[in-house]
Coordinates of C-alpha atoms and ligand atoms in Angstrom, one line a residue:
M503 CA 28.3 12.9 22.1
A504 CA 29.5 11.5 25.6
Y505 CA 26.4 9.5 26.0
R506 CA 25.4 7.7 23.0
Q507 CA 22.7 5.2 24.9
V508 CA 19.9 7.4 26.7
L509 CA 17.1 5.7 28.0
L510 CA 13.9 7.9 27.8
G511 CA 11.1 7.8 30.2
V512 CA 8.0 9.3 29.5
S513 CA 5.4 9.7 32.1
G514 CA 1.7 10.8 32.2
G515 CA 1.2 14.4 31.3
I516 CA 0.1 16.4 28.3
A517 CA 3.7 17.4 27.6
A518 CA 4.3 13.8 26.7
Y519 CA 3.7 14.9 22.9
K520 CA 7.0 17.0 23.3
A521 CA 8.8 13.9 24.3
A522 CA 8.1 12.6 20.7
E523 CA 10.3 15.7 19.2
L524 CA 12.8 15.1 21.8
T525 CA 13.4 11.6 20.7
R526 CA 14.0 12.9 17.3
R527 CA 16.5 15.5 18.7
L528 CA 18.4 13.0 20.9
R529 CA 19.2 11.0 17.9
A530 CA 20.0 13.9 15.7
A531 CA 22.5 14.6 18.2
G532 CA 24.1 11.2 18.0
A533 CA 22.4 9.1 20.7
E534 CA 20.6 5.9 20.5
V535 CA 17.4 6.3 22.2
R536 CA 15.3 3.3 23.8
V537 CA 11.9 4.5 25.1
V538 CA 10.0 3.5 28.4
M539 CA 6.3 4.7 28.9
T540 CA 4.5 4.6 32.1
R541 CA 0.8 3.5 31.9
A542 CA -0.6 6.9 32.2
A543 CA 1.8 8.3 29.3
Q544 CA 0.0 5.8 27.1
A545 CA -3.2 7.9 27.5
F546 CA -1.6 10.8 25.9
V547 CA 0.7 9.2 23.0
A548 CA 0.5 6.1 21.5
P549 CA 3.7 3.6 21.9
L550 CA 4.0 3.1 18.3
T551 CA 4.9 6.9 17.8
F552 CA 8.0 6.3 19.9
Q553 CA 8.9 3.0 18.2
A554 CA 8.8 4.8 14.8
L555 CA 11.2 7.9 16.1
S556 CA 13.4 5.8 18.0
G557 CA 13.8 3.0 15.8
N558 CA 13.6 0.6 18.7
P559 CA 10.8 -1.3 20.3
V560 CA 8.9 0.5 23.4
R561 CA 9.2 -0.8 26.9
L562 CA 5.8 -0.5 28.7
D563 CA 5.6 -3.1 31.3
L564 CA 7.9 -4.8 34.2
L565 CA 6.1 -7.9 33.9
D566 CA 5.9 -8.5 30.2
P567 CA 7.2 -11.9 29.3
A568 CA 7.8 -11.2 25.7
A569 CA 10.0 -8.2 26.5
E570 CA 11.9 -9.3 29.0
A571 CA 12.9 -12.4 26.9
G572 CA 14.7 -9.7 24.6
M573 CA 17.0 -7.2 26.6
D574 CA 15.4 -7.8 30.3
H575 CA 15.2 -4.8 32.3
I576 CA 18.3 -5.1 34.4
E577 CA 20.3 -5.4 30.8
L578 CA 18.1 -2.1 29.8
A579 CA 19.3 -0.3 33.1
R580 CA 22.9 -1.3 32.4
W581 CA 22.7 -0.5 28.7
A582 CA 21.6 3.2 29.4
E583 CA 24.4 5.7 29.8
L584 CA 22.1 8.3 30.7
V585 CA 18.1 8.1 31.9
L586 CA 16.1 11.3 31.1
V587 CA 12.7 11.3 32.2
A588 CA 10.6 13.9 30.0
P589 CA 8.0 14.7 30.9
A590 CA 8.5 13.9 34.8
S591 CA 5.1 14.3 36.4
A592 CA 4.6 15.1 40.2
D593 CA 3.3 11.7 40.3
L594 CA 6.6 10.0 39.1
M595 CA 8.9 12.6 41.0
A596 CA 7.2 11.8 44.2
R597 CA 7.6 7.9 43.6
L598 CA 11.2 8.5 42.6
A599 CA 11.9 10.4 45.9
A600 CA 10.5 7.6 47.9
G601 CA 12.4 5.2 46.2
M602 CA 9.7 2.9 44.8
A603 CA 9.9 0.4 42.2
D604 CA 6.3 0.1 41.2
D605 CA 6.5 0.1 37.4
L606 CA 9.4 -0.1 34.7
L607 CA 10.6 3.3 34.7
T608 CA 11.1 3.6 38.5
T609 CA 12.5 0.2 38.8
L610 CA 15.3 1.0 35.9
S611 CA 15.8 4.3 37.7
L612 CA 16.8 2.4 40.8
A613 CA 18.4 -0.5 39.0
T614 CA 20.6 1.8 36.8
A615 CA 24.1 3.4 37.5
A616 CA 23.4 6.1 34.9
P617 CA 22.8 9.7 35.8
L618 CA 19.2 10.6 36.0
V619 CA 18.0 13.8 34.6
L620 CA 14.2 14.9 35.1
A621 CA 12.4 17.6 33.0
P622 CA 9.3 18.3 35.3
A623 CA 6.1 19.2 33.9
M624 CA 2.6 19.8 35.8
N625 CA 0.1 22.2 36.9
Q626 CA 2.0 25.2 38.5
Q627 CA -0.2 24.8 41.7
M628 CA 1.2 20.9 41.7
W629 CA 4.9 22.3 41.1
R630 CA 4.5 24.8 44.0
H631 CA 3.0 22.4 46.4
P632 CA 5.4 21.9 49.1
A633 CA 5.4 18.2 48.8
T634 CA 6.5 18.4 45.2
Q635 CA 9.0 21.0 46.1
A636 CA 10.6 18.6 49.0
N637 CA 10.6 15.7 46.5
A638 CA 12.5 18.1 44.1
R639 CA 14.8 18.8 46.8
R640 CA 15.5 15.3 47.8
L641 CA 15.9 14.0 44.7
E642 CA 18.7 16.9 43.7
E643 CA 20.3 15.9 46.9
R644 CA 20.7 12.6 45.6
G645 CA 22.4 13.8 42.7
V646 CA 19.4 13.8 40.2
R647 CA 19.5 16.8 38.1
L648 CA 16.0 18.6 37.2
L649 CA 15.8 20.9 33.9
G650 CA 13.0 23.3 34.4
P651 CA 10.3 23.5 34.7
A652 CA 9.6 26.8 32.5
S653 CA 7.0 29.1 33.2
G654 CA 4.2 30.3 31.1
E655 CA 0.9 29.4 29.9
Q656 CA -0.3 26.0 30.6
A657 CA -2.5 23.5 28.8
C658 CA -4.8 23.7 32.1
G659 CA -5.6 27.5 31.5
E660 CA -3.3 28.6 34.3
V661 CA -0.1 30.5 34.0
G662 CA 2.9 29.8 36.2
L663 CA 5.9 27.3 36.4
G664 CA 5.3 24.0 35.6
R665 CA 5.7 23.7 31.8
M666 CA 8.2 21.4 30.4
L667 CA 11.3 22.9 29.0
E668 CA 11.1 22.9 24.9
P669 CA 12.9 19.8 23.6
A670 CA 15.6 21.8 22.0
A671 CA 16.3 23.6 25.3
I672 CA 16.4 20.1 26.9
V673 CA 19.0 18.7 24.5
E674 CA 21.1 22.1 24.7
A675 CA 21.1 21.9 28.6
L676 CA 22.7 18.4 28.4
I677 CA 25.6 19.8 26.7
S678 CA 28.8 19.5 28.6
A679 CA 32.4 19.6 27.9
P680 CA 33.7 17.5 30.8
A681 CA 32.9 13.8 31.3
A682 CA 31.7 14.6 34.9
G683 CA 30.1 17.2 36.8
N684 CA 27.3 19.5 36.5
L685 CA 27.1 21.8 33.2
T686 CA 28.9 25.0 34.3
G687 CA 28.7 28.3 32.7
K688 CA 32.4 28.0 31.9
D689 CA 31.4 25.2 29.6
L690 CA 28.8 27.4 28.1
G691 CA 31.8 30.0 27.6
H692 CA 33.5 27.8 24.7
I693 CA 30.1 28.8 22.6
A694 CA 30.7 32.3 23.5
A695 CA 32.9 33.8 20.6
T696 CA 32.3 37.3 22.2
E697 CA 29.9 38.6 24.6
I698 CA 27.8 40.2 21.9
A699 CA 27.6 37.2 19.6
P700 CA 24.2 36.3 18.6
A701 CA 23.0 33.0 20.2
T702 CA 22.1 31.6 16.7
E703 CA 25.5 31.8 15.5
T704 CA 27.0 30.5 18.5
A705 CA 25.0 27.1 19.0
P706 CA 27.2 24.2 19.0
A707 CA 27.0 21.7 16.2
A708 CA 25.2 18.6 17.4
D709 CA 28.4 16.5 17.4
D710 CA 29.8 18.5 19.9
L711 CA 27.2 17.9 22.4
A712 CA 27.9 15.9 25.6
I713 CA 25.5 15.0 28.2
S714 CA 26.7 16.1 31.7
R715 CA 26.6 13.9 34.7
P716 CA 24.5 15.3 37.7
T717 CA 26.1 15.8 41.2
A718 CA 24.8 17.1 44.5
S719 CA 24.9 21.2 44.5
P720 CA 27.1 22.8 47.2
L721 CA 24.4 25.1 47.3
A722 CA 21.8 22.6 48.6
G723 CA 20.6 23.7 52.0
R724 CA 22.3 27.3 51.8
Q725 CA 20.5 30.3 52.6
V726 CA 20.6 33.1 49.9
L727 CA 19.6 36.5 49.9
V728 CA 18.9 38.0 46.4
T729 CA 18.0 41.6 45.6
A730 CA 15.8 42.3 42.6
G731 CA 14.0 45.0 40.6
P732 CA 14.1 48.9 40.6
T733 CA 13.7 51.1 43.5
R734 CA 11.4 54.0 43.4
E735 CA 12.5 57.2 45.2
A736 CA 9.5 59.3 46.0
I737 CA 9.1 63.0 44.8
D738 CA 5.6 63.5 46.4
P739 CA 2.9 61.0 47.0
V740 CA 2.3 60.5 43.4
R741 CA 5.6 60.7 41.5
Y742 CA 9.0 59.1 41.8
I743 CA 12.4 58.6 40.3
G744 CA 12.6 54.9 39.0
N745 CA 14.6 53.3 36.5
R746 CA 14.2 50.4 33.6
S747 CA 14.8 47.2 35.5
S748 CA 12.2 44.5 34.9
G749 CA 13.4 42.3 37.8
R750 CA 13.4 39.4 35.6
M751 CA 17.1 38.4 35.8
G752 CA 16.9 38.4 39.7
Y753 CA 13.6 36.6 39.5
A754 CA 15.1 34.1 37.4
L755 CA 18.3 33.8 39.5
A756 CA 16.2 33.2 42.5
Q757 CA 14.5 30.3 40.8
A758 CA 17.7 28.6 39.7
L759 CA 18.9 28.7 43.0
V760 CA 16.0 27.2 44.7
G761 CA 16.5 24.5 41.9
R762 CA 19.8 23.9 43.6
G763 CA 18.3 23.2 46.6
A764 CA 18.9 26.6 48.5
R765 CA 16.8 28.6 50.8
V766 CA 16.1 31.7 49.0
L767 CA 14.9 35.3 50.3
L768 CA 14.1 37.6 47.7
V769 CA 14.1 41.1 48.6
S770 CA 12.5 42.9 45.5
G771 CA 11.6 46.4 44.3
P772 CA 8.3 47.0 42.5
T773 CA 7.8 44.6 39.5
A774 CA 4.8 43.1 37.8
L775 CA 6.4 39.5 38.2
P776 CA 5.0 36.7 40.6
A777 CA 6.8 35.3 43.3
P778 CA 8.9 32.6 42.1
A779 CA 7.8 29.1 43.5
G780 CA 9.8 28.2 46.8
V781 CA 11.1 31.4 47.2
E782 CA 10.1 33.9 50.3
L783 CA 9.8 37.2 48.9
V784 CA 10.0 40.6 50.6
R785 CA 8.5 43.7 48.7
V786 CA 10.1 47.0 49.2
E787 CA 9.8 50.3 47.1
S788 CA 12.8 52.5 48.0
A789 CA 16.6 52.1 48.3
L790 CA 16.2 53.0 52.0
E791 CA 13.6 50.2 52.6
M792 CA 15.6 47.9 50.5
H793 CA 18.8 48.6 52.5
E794 CA 16.7 48.2 55.9
A795 CA 15.0 44.9 54.9
V796 CA 18.5 43.1 53.7
M797 CA 20.5 44.6 56.6
G798 CA 17.9 43.2 58.9
R799 CA 17.9 39.7 57.4
I800 CA 21.6 39.3 56.3
A801 CA 22.8 37.5 59.5
G802 CA 22.9 33.9 58.9
Q803 CA 22.7 34.2 55.1
D804 CA 25.3 32.1 53.2
L805 CA 25.4 34.2 49.9
F806 CA 24.3 37.5 48.8
V807 CA 23.5 38.2 45.2
A808 CA 22.5 41.6 44.4
T809 CA 20.6 41.9 41.1
A810 CA 18.6 45.1 42.2
A811 CA 18.9 48.5 40.3
V812 CA 18.9 50.5 43.4
A813 CA 18.6 54.3 43.0
D814 CA 22.1 55.7 43.6
Y815 CA 20.3 58.9 44.8
R816 CA 16.8 60.0 46.5
V817 CA 15.0 63.1 46.9
A818 CA 16.4 65.0 49.7
D819 CA 13.0 65.9 51.0
P820 CA 10.0 64.6 49.3
A821 CA 7.0 66.7 49.3
P822 CA 4.4 65.4 51.7
T823 CA 1.5 66.7 49.1
K824 CA 1.1 66.5 45.5
I825 CA 3.4 69.4 43.9
K826 CA 1.6 71.5 41.7
K827 CA 2.8 73.0 38.1
G828 CA 2.8 76.8 39.5
Q829 CA 6.5 77.4 38.9
A830 CA 8.2 77.4 35.6
E831 CA 11.1 75.6 36.7
L832 CA 11.5 73.2 39.9
T833 CA 14.6 71.7 41.1
L834 CA 15.0 68.5 43.0
R835 CA 17.8 68.2 45.6
L836 CA 19.1 64.7 45.7
V837 CA 21.4 63.2 48.3
R838 CA 23.3 59.7 48.1
N839 CA 21.5 56.1 49.2
P840 CA 23.6 53.9 51.0
D841 CA 25.4 51.3 49.1
I842 CA 23.6 47.9 50.2
L843 CA 26.2 45.6 48.3
A844 CA 29.0 47.3 49.7
A845 CA 27.4 47.4 53.2
V846 CA 26.9 43.6 53.0
A847 CA 30.6 43.0 51.5
A848 CA 32.0 44.8 54.2
L849 CA 30.7 42.7 57.0
P850 CA 32.7 40.7 59.3
D851 CA 32.3 36.9 58.2
G852 CA 29.7 38.1 55.7
P853 CA 28.2 35.9 53.2
F854 CA 29.7 35.2 49.7
T855 CA 28.7 38.2 47.8
V856 CA 27.7 38.6 44.0
G857 CA 27.4 41.8 42.6
F858 CA 26.2 43.1 39.2
A859 CA 27.1 45.9 37.1
A860 CA 25.6 47.9 34.2
E861 CA 28.3 49.4 31.9
T862 CA 28.0 50.9 28.5
E863 CA 31.9 50.7 27.9
R864 CA 34.8 49.1 29.3
V865 CA 32.7 46.6 30.6
E866 CA 35.5 44.0 32.0
E867 CA 37.9 47.1 33.5
Q868 CA 35.1 49.0 35.2
A869 CA 33.4 45.9 36.7
L870 CA 37.0 44.5 37.8
N871 CA 37.3 47.9 39.5
K872 CA 33.8 47.5 41.1
L873 CA 34.5 44.4 42.2
R874 CA 37.7 45.6 43.9
A875 CA 36.3 48.7 45.6
K876 CA 33.4 46.8 47.1
G877 CA 35.1 44.0 48.1
L878 CA 32.9 41.3 46.3
D879 CA 33.6 37.6 45.4
M880 CA 32.1 37.6 42.0
I881 CA 30.7 40.5 39.7
A882 CA 28.4 39.7 36.6
A883 CA 28.8 42.5 34.2
N884 CA 26.0 43.4 31.8
R885 CA 26.5 45.7 28.6
V886 CA 23.7 48.4 28.6
G887 CA 22.6 50.6 25.7
G888 CA 23.4 48.3 23.0
P889 CA 21.5 45.8 21.1
Q890 CA 22.5 42.9 22.9
G891 CA 20.6 42.6 26.0
G892 CA 20.2 44.4 29.6
F893 CA 17.1 46.0 30.9
E894 CA 13.6 45.0 29.7
R895 CA 15.0 42.3 27.4
E896 CA 14.2 38.7 27.6
D897 CA 17.5 37.8 26.4
N898 CA 21.0 38.9 28.1
A899 CA 24.8 38.3 28.0
L900 CA 26.9 38.5 31.0
T901 CA 30.8 38.8 31.6
V902 CA 31.3 37.2 35.0
I903 CA 34.5 38.2 36.7
H904 CA 36.1 36.3 39.9
R905 CA 38.0 37.9 42.7
D906 CA 41.3 36.4 41.3
G907 CA 40.5 38.3 38.0
R908 CA 39.4 35.2 36.2
V909 CA 36.9 36.2 33.6
D910 CA 34.0 34.1 32.4
P911 CA 31.7 35.0 29.3
L912 CA 28.4 33.9 29.1
A913 CA 26.4 34.2 25.9
L914 CA 23.5 35.9 24.6
M915 CA 20.7 33.7 25.9
P916 CA 17.1 33.7 27.4
K917 CA 17.6 35.1 30.9
A918 CA 16.3 31.8 32.5
R919 CA 19.2 30.0 30.8
L920 CA 21.5 32.6 31.7
A921 CA 20.5 32.3 35.5
E922 CA 20.9 28.5 35.3
A923 CA 24.7 29.1 33.6
L924 CA 25.4 32.0 36.3
T925 CA 24.1 29.8 39.0
D926 CA 26.8 27.2 37.7
L927 CA 29.5 29.5 38.3
I928 CA 28.4 30.9 41.7
E929 CA 28.1 27.0 42.9
E930 CA 31.7 26.7 41.5
A931 CA 33.1 29.7 43.1
Y932 CA 31.3 29.1 46.5
A933 CA 32.3 25.6 46.8
A934 CA 36.0 26.7 46.0
R935 CA 35.8 29.5 48.8
S936 CA 34.3 27.2 51.2
A937 CA 37.2 24.4 50.5
T938 CA 39.7 27.0 51.4
Q939 CA 38.0 28.2 54.3
D940 CA 37.8 24.9 55.6
S941 CA 41.3 23.5 55.0
Ligands
CTP1010 N1 23.9 48.3 44.7 C1 23.4 48.3 45.9 N2 23.0 49.5 46.6 C2 23.4 50.5 45.7 C3 23.5 50.8 44.6 C4 24.0 49.5 43.8 O1 23.4 47.3 46.2 N3 22.6 51.8 46.6 C5 24.4 47.3 44.0 C6 23.4 46.7 43.0 O2 22.6 45.9 43.1 C7 24.6 45.9 41.7 C8 25.8 46.7 42.1 O3 25.7 47.1 43.2 O4 24.8 44.6 42.3 C9 25.9 47.8 41.1 O5 27.2 48.5 41.5 P1 27.0 50.2 41.3 O6 28.4 50.8 41.7 O7 26.0 50.7 42.1 O8 26.8 50.4 39.8 P2 26.4 51.6 39.1 O9 25.2 52.3 40.0 O10 26.1 51.1 37.8 O11 27.7 52.5 39.6 P3 28.2 53.7 38.7 O12 27.0 54.9 38.2 O13 29.0 54.2 39.8 O14 28.7 53.0 37.4

């Protein structure tokens, strides 16, 4: 591990119990761990648990003469090579965002020169609250890195974004090869033997783990328009032609982009998914509606990410009333839909464009052709029809191809993590393009 001395801050929340396993996993990855608990955290887990698991005394108070006589808080702040707060409650994030130093953990966070990484955990409504979102953005703009939260069932019985990432995912997310800079998808590439390798076989050994240093995202404050989901092309008032896209990849990407401080507008075909926190959602049905929604809002967007599975054809003249099964045969005449991605990429002074491609064979070659034909900055290709991911799946693998022909494979992983890795690559390529335009 690049960072061998990890200061683990535990704040108050039911997820505090997961910090026990996190301590164990960080130690297994080779780090020495010292734990600092807030007062509220002590209501959930006893300090003795962390003392036993970390093998070090647990610090609780700023003004504790006995503890300060050992390693005082300034020494502790200097000792840390990484400060990781998991779980990070809404209250703790607010205090950190305000730069307060009203307890030991916030004081250490101010007094340290080490990178600060937070794993937020809270009720989904608290996470969605504009105050928390603003605090999250403010912290990220200052270089604090947020891991998660994840979405799912919560201890309070509600469902949504706010769960702390699992300890294994936190440790894995802290993996990175370079000594500086954010974890990038390219770094994940080294664990991708092939694009179809199962994740379990490609997981890195604990000794390879390196913890990344956070930096402010070049996407902070940028406007991003994302398309997602399938489209429905009406045959008559009750029937349509659709496809198997669940929208998960696009929604996860929208969420990851919000996590980098971007302002995200999501134009989505029909899905069963809730609007991701902090995203403005416009729902549409057909390809023509999606085209209109996108073209009407594209001015002023800095990036355009087309994950939607847009129908290439629509029914030429949908029946105004329900078609009755009178005839033995029925022929539907289809006409081409406009290509939304190509239209956006062709705009003068248009946004940085990222397309997706679903291919069953010669994935790289066909994706590169698509990138060139549509004039994209980047394309993420997805092998479909095989066992390794794609539509209606929780996991996916991607091959990302850049304008200059560079290829970054992203290994099979859950879509939320894949979205983070892809966002890393978008961030990098967008920053590189902005740099060449500025010079
Ligand atoms: N796309 C779009 N508008 C369309 C069709 C596709 O914006 N009418 C976007 C998709 O969101 C995706 C990419 O274009 O980002 C997919 O490219 P496309 O050439 O449509 O892929 P396929 O439909 O798979 O093409 P083909 O059938 O020719 O392989």
